[in-house]
Short mmCIF file of C-alpha atoms in Angstrom, two decimals:
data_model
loop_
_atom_site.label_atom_id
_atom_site.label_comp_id
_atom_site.label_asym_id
_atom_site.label_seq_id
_atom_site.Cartn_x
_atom_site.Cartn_y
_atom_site.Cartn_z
CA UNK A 266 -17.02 -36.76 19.33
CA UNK A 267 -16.52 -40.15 16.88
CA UNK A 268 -20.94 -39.20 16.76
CA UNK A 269 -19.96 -35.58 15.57
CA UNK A 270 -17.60 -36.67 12.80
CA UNK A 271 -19.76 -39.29 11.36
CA UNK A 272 -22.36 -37.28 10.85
CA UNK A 273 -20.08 -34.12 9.71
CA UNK A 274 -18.91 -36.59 7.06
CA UNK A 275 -22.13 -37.39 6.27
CA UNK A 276 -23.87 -34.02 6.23
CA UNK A 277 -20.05 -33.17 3.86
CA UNK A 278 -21.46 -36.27 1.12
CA UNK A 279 -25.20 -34.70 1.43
CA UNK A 280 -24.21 -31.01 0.69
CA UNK A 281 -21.88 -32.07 -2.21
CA UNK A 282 -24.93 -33.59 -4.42
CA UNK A 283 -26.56 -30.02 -4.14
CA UNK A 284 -24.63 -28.23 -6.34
CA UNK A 285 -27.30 -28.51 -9.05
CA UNK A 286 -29.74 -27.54 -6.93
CA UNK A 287 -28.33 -23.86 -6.67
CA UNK A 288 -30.15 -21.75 -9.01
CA UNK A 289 -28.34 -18.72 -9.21
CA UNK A 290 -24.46 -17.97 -8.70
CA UNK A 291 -25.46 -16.47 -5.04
CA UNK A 292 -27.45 -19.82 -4.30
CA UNK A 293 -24.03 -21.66 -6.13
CA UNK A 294 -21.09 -19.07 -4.23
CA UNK A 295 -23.03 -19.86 -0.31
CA UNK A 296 -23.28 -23.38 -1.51
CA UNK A 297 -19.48 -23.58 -2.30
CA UNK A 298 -18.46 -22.05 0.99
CA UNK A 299 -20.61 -24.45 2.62
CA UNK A 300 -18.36 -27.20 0.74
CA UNK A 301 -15.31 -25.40 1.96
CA UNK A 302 -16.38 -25.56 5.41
CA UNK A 303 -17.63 -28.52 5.86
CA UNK A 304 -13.98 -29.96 5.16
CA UNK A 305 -12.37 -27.38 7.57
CA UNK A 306 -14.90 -28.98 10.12
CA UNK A 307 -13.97 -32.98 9.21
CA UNK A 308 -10.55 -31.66 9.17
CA UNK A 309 -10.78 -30.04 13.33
CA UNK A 310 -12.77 -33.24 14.51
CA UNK A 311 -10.06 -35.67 12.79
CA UNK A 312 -7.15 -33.76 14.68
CA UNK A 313 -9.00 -33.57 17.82
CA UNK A 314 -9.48 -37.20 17.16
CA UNK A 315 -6.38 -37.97 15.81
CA UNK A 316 -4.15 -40.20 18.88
CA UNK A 317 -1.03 -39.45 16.84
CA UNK A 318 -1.48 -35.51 17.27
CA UNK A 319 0.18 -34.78 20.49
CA UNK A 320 -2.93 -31.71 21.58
CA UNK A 321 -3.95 -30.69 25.19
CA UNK A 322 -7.81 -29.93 26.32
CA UNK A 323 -7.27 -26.37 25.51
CA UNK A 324 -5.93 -27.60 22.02
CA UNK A 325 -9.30 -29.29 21.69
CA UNK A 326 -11.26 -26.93 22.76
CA UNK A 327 -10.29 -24.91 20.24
CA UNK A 328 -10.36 -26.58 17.19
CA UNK A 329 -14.09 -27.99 18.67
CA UNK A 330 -14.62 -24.09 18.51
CA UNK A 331 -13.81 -23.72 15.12
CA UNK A 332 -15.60 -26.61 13.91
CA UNK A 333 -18.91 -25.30 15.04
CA UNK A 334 -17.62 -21.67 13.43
CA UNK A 335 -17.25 -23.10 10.39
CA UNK A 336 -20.96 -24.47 10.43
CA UNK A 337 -22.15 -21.11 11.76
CA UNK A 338 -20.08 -19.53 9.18
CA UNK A 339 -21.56 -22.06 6.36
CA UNK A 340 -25.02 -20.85 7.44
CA UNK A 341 -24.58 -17.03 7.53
CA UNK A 342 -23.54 -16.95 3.60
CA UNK A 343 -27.05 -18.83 3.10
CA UNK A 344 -28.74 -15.94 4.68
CA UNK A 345 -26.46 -12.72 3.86
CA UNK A 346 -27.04 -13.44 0.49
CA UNK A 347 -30.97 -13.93 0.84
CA UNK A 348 -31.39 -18.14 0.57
CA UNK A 349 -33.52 -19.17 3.03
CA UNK A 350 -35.68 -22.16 1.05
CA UNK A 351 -34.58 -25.16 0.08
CA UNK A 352 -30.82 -25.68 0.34
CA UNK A 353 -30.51 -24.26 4.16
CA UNK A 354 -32.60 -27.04 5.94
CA UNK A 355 -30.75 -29.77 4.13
CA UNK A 356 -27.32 -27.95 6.20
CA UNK A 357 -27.90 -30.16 9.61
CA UNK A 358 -28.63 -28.93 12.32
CA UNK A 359 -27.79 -32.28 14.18
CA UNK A 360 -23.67 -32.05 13.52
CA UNK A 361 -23.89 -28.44 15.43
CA UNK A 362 -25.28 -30.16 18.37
CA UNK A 363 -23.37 -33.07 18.19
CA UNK A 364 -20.31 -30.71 18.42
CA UNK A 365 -21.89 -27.93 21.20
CA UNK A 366 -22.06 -31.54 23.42
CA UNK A 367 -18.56 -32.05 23.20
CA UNK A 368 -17.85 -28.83 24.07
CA UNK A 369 -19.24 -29.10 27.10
CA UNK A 370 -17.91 -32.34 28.02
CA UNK A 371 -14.39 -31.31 26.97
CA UNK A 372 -14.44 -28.06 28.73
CA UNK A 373 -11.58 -26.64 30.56
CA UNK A 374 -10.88 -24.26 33.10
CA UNK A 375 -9.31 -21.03 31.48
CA UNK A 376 -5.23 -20.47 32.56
CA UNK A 377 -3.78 -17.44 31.55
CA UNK A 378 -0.17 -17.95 29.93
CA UNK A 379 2.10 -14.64 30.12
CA UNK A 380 3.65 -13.47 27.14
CA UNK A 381 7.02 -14.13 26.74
CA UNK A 382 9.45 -11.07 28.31
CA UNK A 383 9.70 -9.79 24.65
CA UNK A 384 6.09 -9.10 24.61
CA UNK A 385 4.86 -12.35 22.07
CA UNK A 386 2.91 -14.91 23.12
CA UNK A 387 4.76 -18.08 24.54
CA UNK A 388 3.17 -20.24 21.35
CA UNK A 389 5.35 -18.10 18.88
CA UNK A 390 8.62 -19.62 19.14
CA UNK A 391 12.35 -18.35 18.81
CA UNK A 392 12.84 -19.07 15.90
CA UNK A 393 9.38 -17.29 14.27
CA UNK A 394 10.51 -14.06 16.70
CA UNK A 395 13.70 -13.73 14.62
CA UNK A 396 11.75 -13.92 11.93
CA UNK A 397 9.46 -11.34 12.92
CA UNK A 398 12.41 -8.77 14.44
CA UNK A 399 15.27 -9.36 12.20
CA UNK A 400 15.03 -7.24 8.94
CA UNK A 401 16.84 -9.59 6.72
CA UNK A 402 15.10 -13.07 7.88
CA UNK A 403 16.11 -15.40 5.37
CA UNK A 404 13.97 -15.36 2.45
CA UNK A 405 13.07 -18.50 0.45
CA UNK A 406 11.89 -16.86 -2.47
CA UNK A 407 11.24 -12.85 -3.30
CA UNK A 408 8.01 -11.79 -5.41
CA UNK A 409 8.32 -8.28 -7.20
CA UNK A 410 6.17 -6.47 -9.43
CA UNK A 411 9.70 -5.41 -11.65
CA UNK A 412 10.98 -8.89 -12.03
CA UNK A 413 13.68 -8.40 -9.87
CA UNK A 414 12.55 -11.37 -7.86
CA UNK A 415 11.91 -15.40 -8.11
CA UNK A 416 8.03 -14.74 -8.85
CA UNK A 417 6.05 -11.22 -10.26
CA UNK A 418 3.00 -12.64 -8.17
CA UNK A 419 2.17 -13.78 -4.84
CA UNK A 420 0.14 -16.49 -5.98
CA UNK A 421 2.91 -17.58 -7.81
CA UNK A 422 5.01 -17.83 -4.42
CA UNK A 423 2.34 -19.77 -2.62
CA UNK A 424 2.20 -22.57 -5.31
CA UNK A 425 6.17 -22.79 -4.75
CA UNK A 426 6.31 -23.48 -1.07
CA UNK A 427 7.55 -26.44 0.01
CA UNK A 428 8.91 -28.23 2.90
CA UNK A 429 7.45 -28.83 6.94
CA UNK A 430 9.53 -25.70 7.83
CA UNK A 431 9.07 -21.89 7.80
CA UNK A 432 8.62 -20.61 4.50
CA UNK A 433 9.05 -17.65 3.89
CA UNK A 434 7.73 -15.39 0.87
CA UNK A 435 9.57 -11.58 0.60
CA UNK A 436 7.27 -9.52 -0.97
CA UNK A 437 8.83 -6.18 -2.25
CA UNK A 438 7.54 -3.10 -2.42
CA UNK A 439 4.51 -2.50 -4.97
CA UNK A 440 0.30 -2.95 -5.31
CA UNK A 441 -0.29 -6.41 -5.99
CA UNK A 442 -4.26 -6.95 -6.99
CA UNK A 443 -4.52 -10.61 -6.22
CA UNK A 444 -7.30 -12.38 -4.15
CA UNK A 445 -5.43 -15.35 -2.18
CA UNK A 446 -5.86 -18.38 -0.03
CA UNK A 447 -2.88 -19.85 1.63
CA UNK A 448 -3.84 -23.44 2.45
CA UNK A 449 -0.13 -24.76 3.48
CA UNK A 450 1.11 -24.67 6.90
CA UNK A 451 4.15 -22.34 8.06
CA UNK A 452 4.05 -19.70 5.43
CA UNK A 453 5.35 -16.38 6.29
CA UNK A 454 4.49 -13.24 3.81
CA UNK A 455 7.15 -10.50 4.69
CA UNK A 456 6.77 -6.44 3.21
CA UNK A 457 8.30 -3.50 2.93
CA UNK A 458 6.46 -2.05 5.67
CA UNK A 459 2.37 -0.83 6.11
CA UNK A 460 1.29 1.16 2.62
CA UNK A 461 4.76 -0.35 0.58
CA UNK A 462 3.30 -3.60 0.22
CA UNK A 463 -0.02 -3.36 -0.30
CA UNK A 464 -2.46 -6.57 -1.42
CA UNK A 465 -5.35 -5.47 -2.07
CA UNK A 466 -8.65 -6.81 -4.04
CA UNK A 467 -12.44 -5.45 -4.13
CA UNK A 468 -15.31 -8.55 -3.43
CA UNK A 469 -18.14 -8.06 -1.66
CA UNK A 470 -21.38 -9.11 -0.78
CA UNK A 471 -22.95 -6.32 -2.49
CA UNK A 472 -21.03 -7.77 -5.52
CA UNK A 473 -22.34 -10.94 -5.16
CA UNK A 474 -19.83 -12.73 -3.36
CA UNK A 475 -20.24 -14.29 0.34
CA UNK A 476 -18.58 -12.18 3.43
CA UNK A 477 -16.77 -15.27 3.63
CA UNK A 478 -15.35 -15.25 -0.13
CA UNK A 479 -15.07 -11.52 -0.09
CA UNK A 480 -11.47 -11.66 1.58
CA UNK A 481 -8.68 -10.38 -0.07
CA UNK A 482 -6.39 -12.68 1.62
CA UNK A 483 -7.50 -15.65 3.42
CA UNK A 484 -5.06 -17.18 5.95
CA UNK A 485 -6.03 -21.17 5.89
CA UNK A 486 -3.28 -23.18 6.77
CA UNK A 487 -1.60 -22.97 10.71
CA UNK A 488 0.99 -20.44 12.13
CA UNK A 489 0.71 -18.21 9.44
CA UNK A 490 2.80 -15.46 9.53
CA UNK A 491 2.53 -11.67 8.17
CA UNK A 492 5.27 -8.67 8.63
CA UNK A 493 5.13 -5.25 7.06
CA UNK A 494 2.07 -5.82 4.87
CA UNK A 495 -1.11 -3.76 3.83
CA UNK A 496 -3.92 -5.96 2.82
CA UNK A 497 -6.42 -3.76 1.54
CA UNK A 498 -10.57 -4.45 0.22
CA UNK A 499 -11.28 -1.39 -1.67
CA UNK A 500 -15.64 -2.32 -2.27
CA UNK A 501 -16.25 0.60 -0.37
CA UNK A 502 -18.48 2.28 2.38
CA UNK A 503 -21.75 1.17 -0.24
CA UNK A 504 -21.26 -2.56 -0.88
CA UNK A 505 -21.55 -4.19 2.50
CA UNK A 506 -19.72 -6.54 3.74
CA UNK A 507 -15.88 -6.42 2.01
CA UNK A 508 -13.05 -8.72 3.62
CA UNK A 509 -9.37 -7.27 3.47
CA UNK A 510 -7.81 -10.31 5.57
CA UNK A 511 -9.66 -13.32 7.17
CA UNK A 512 -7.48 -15.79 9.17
CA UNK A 513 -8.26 -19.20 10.17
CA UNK A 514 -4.87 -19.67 10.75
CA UNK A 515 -4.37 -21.15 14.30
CA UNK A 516 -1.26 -19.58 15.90
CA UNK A 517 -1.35 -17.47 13.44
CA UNK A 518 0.91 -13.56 14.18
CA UNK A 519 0.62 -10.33 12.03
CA UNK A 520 3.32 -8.18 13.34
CA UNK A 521 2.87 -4.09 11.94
CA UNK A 522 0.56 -4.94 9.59
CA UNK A 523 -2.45 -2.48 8.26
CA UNK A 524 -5.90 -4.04 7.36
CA UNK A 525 -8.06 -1.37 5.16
CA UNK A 526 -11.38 -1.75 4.47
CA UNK A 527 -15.18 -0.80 5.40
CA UNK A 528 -17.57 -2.92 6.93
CA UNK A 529 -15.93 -6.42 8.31
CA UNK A 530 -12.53 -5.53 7.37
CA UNK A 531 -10.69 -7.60 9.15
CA UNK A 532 -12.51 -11.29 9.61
CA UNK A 533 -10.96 -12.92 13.00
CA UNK A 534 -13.13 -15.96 11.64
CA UNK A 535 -11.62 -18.87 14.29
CA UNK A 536 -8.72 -20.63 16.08
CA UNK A 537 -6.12 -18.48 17.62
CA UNK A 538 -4.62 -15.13 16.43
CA UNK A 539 -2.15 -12.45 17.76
CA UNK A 540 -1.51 -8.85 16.26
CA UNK A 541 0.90 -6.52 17.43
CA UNK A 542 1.77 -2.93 15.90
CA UNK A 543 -1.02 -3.00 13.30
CA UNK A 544 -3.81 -0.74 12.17
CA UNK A 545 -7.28 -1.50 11.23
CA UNK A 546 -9.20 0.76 9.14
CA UNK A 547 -13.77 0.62 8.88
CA UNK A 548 -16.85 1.67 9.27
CA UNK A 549 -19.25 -1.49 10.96
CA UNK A 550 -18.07 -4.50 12.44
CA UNK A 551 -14.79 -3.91 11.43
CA UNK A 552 -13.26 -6.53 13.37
CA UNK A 553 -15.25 -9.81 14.00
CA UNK A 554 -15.52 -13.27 14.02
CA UNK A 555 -15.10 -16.14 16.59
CA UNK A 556 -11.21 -16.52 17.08
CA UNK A 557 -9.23 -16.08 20.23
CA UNK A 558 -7.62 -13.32 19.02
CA UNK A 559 -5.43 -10.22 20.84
CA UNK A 560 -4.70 -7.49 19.94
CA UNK A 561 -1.70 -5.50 21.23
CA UNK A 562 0.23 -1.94 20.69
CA UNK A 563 -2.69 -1.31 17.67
CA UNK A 564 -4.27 1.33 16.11
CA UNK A 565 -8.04 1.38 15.47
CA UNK A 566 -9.11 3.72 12.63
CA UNK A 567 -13.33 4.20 12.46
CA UNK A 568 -13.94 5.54 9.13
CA UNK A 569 -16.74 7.48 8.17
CA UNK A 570 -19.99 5.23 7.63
CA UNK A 571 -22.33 5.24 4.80
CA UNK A 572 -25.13 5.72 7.85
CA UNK A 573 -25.10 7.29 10.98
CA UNK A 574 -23.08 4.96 13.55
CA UNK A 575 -19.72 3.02 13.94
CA UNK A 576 -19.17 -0.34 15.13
CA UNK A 577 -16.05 -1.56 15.63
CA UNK A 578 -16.28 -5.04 16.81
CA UNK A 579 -18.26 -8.16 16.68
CA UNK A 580 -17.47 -10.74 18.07
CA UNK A 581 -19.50 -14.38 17.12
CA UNK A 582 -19.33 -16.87 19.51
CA UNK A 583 -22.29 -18.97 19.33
CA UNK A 584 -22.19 -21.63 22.29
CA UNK A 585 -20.95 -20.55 25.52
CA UNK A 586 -18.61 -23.21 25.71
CA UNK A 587 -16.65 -21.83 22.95
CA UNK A 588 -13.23 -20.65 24.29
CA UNK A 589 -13.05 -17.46 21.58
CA UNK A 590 -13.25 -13.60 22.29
CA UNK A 591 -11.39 -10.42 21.04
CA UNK A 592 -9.18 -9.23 23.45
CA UNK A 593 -7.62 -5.22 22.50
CA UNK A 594 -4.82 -4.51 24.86
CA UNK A 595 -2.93 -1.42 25.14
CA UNK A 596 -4.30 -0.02 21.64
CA UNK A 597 -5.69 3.44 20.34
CA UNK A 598 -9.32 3.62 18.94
#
């Protein structure tokens, strides 16, 4: 493992001196994800690492998952967008190894942990189920499109939180076009319901950007939390790949939420998720990635493609040893 991080923080300095290299913005926008991922993988070894962060084997395990998803991931936006010369090669193959060996020395056997009686999982704590059941949850700041509120945009809200604790962001009724990352731990977003609140941006690879860069919302930092919210990717059926959400967010909950979108709508991209009460609208591949991530109580919408068949999942664990899947439990397609 101390192997696998040297050389991640090694391959990290090599990839950051080819930024001139790119010639193009799709060699430049693969090359910055790359960047992006690299630290997410530094980050997952260090905590694994890390003898002050109280983690168990399955804790490991998963953020060893995510490390090697986050290479995968860097090398997918190399080839989705056509770059398959110079830059791709120079990505290391070595640090993936390193990491699929320590996934295999660190495996554990797999325990199932019932939900709690009120149907969460027994990660999501009593205090984040008020949160999630009472209607008036104690909001530390409001964002609303009227000025009514502390903030008129999201992004706005995200720059303000604070604190180790729950923070919590009401956002009021209204379309907010906004493409965001939320980076800080223990931020809740909370609506008005599915199709009040509605997020909602257009990227896509057949834009130009990444699958990875195409979200509308991308959930970064841990237990992320989502309530009542539509996050929408409006590209369409003809531009490919078009992210609404994509959550990295380990222990992260979206409780009645509604992802819209075509193909790779909702991006599952690592650690470990749980949805209850939501609704996912696409055409192909509609919900993917390599998180451990249930869903429960959902609906599953398959919109009309621009061909001739549906997909609705794909799922992208690349080393057997990876402790990810998609699990749909008691849900509608």
């Amino acid at each position: 493992m101390k192997l696998a991080l040297d050389r991640a923080i090694l391959a990290k300095s090599h990839a950051s001196t080819l930024g001139p290299k790119c010639r193009d913005t799709r060699e430049k926008a693969a090359w910055e994800d790359c960047l992006k991922l690299y630290d997410f993988t530094v980050s997952k070894i260090n905590k694994t690492m890390d003898p002050d962060t109280k983690c168990s084997k399955t804790d490991s395990q998963t953020w060893l998952s995510t490390a090697l998803t986050n290479l995968d991931t860097c090398e997918a936006g190399f080839l989705e967008l056509g770059v398959t010369d110079f830059i791709l090669p120079l990505m290391s193959n070595n640090v993936s190894n390193l990491i699929c060996n320590t996934l295999a020395i660190n495996k554990v056997p797999f325990n199932y942990t019932p939900p709690e009686k009120d149907g969460f999982p027994s990660w999501v704590k009593p205090g984040d189920r008020k949160l999630l059941q009472n209607s008036t949850p104690g909001d530390n700041v409001v964002v609303a499109k009227d000025g009514s509120g502390n903030f008129r945009t999201i992004k706005e809200a995200i720059n303000a939180a604070s604190g180790s604790g729950r923070f919590v962001i009401y956002v009021k009724q209204g379309v907010y076009s906004e493409n965001l990352e939320i980076r800080k731990d223990n931020v809740m977003f909370r609506g008005d319901g599915k199709g009040r609140t509605i997020i909602t941006g257009s990227r896509s690879v057949g834009g130009g950007s990444t699958t990875f860069k195409s979200a509308t919302v991308a959930a970064v930092g841990d237990r992320f939390i989502a309530r009542g919210i539509t996050f929408r990717n409006t590209a369409g059926a003809n531009n490919g790949q078009a992210v609404a959400l994509r959550s990295g967010s380990d222990l992260s909950v979206f409780y009645q939420c509604s992802f819209e979108g075509y193909q790779d709508t909702l991006y599952v991209h690592s650690n470990r998720q749980f949805y209850r009460d939501c609704d996912v609208y696409g055409t192909v591949d509609f919900m993917f990635g390599n998180a451990a991530a249930i869903f429960q109580n959902c609906n599953i919408f398959a919109r009309r493609p621009s061909g001739s068949t549906n997909t609705i999942t794909a799922q992208g664990r690349s080393d057997p040893n990876q402790n990810t899947g998609i699990i749909i439990h008691n849900s509608r397609v």
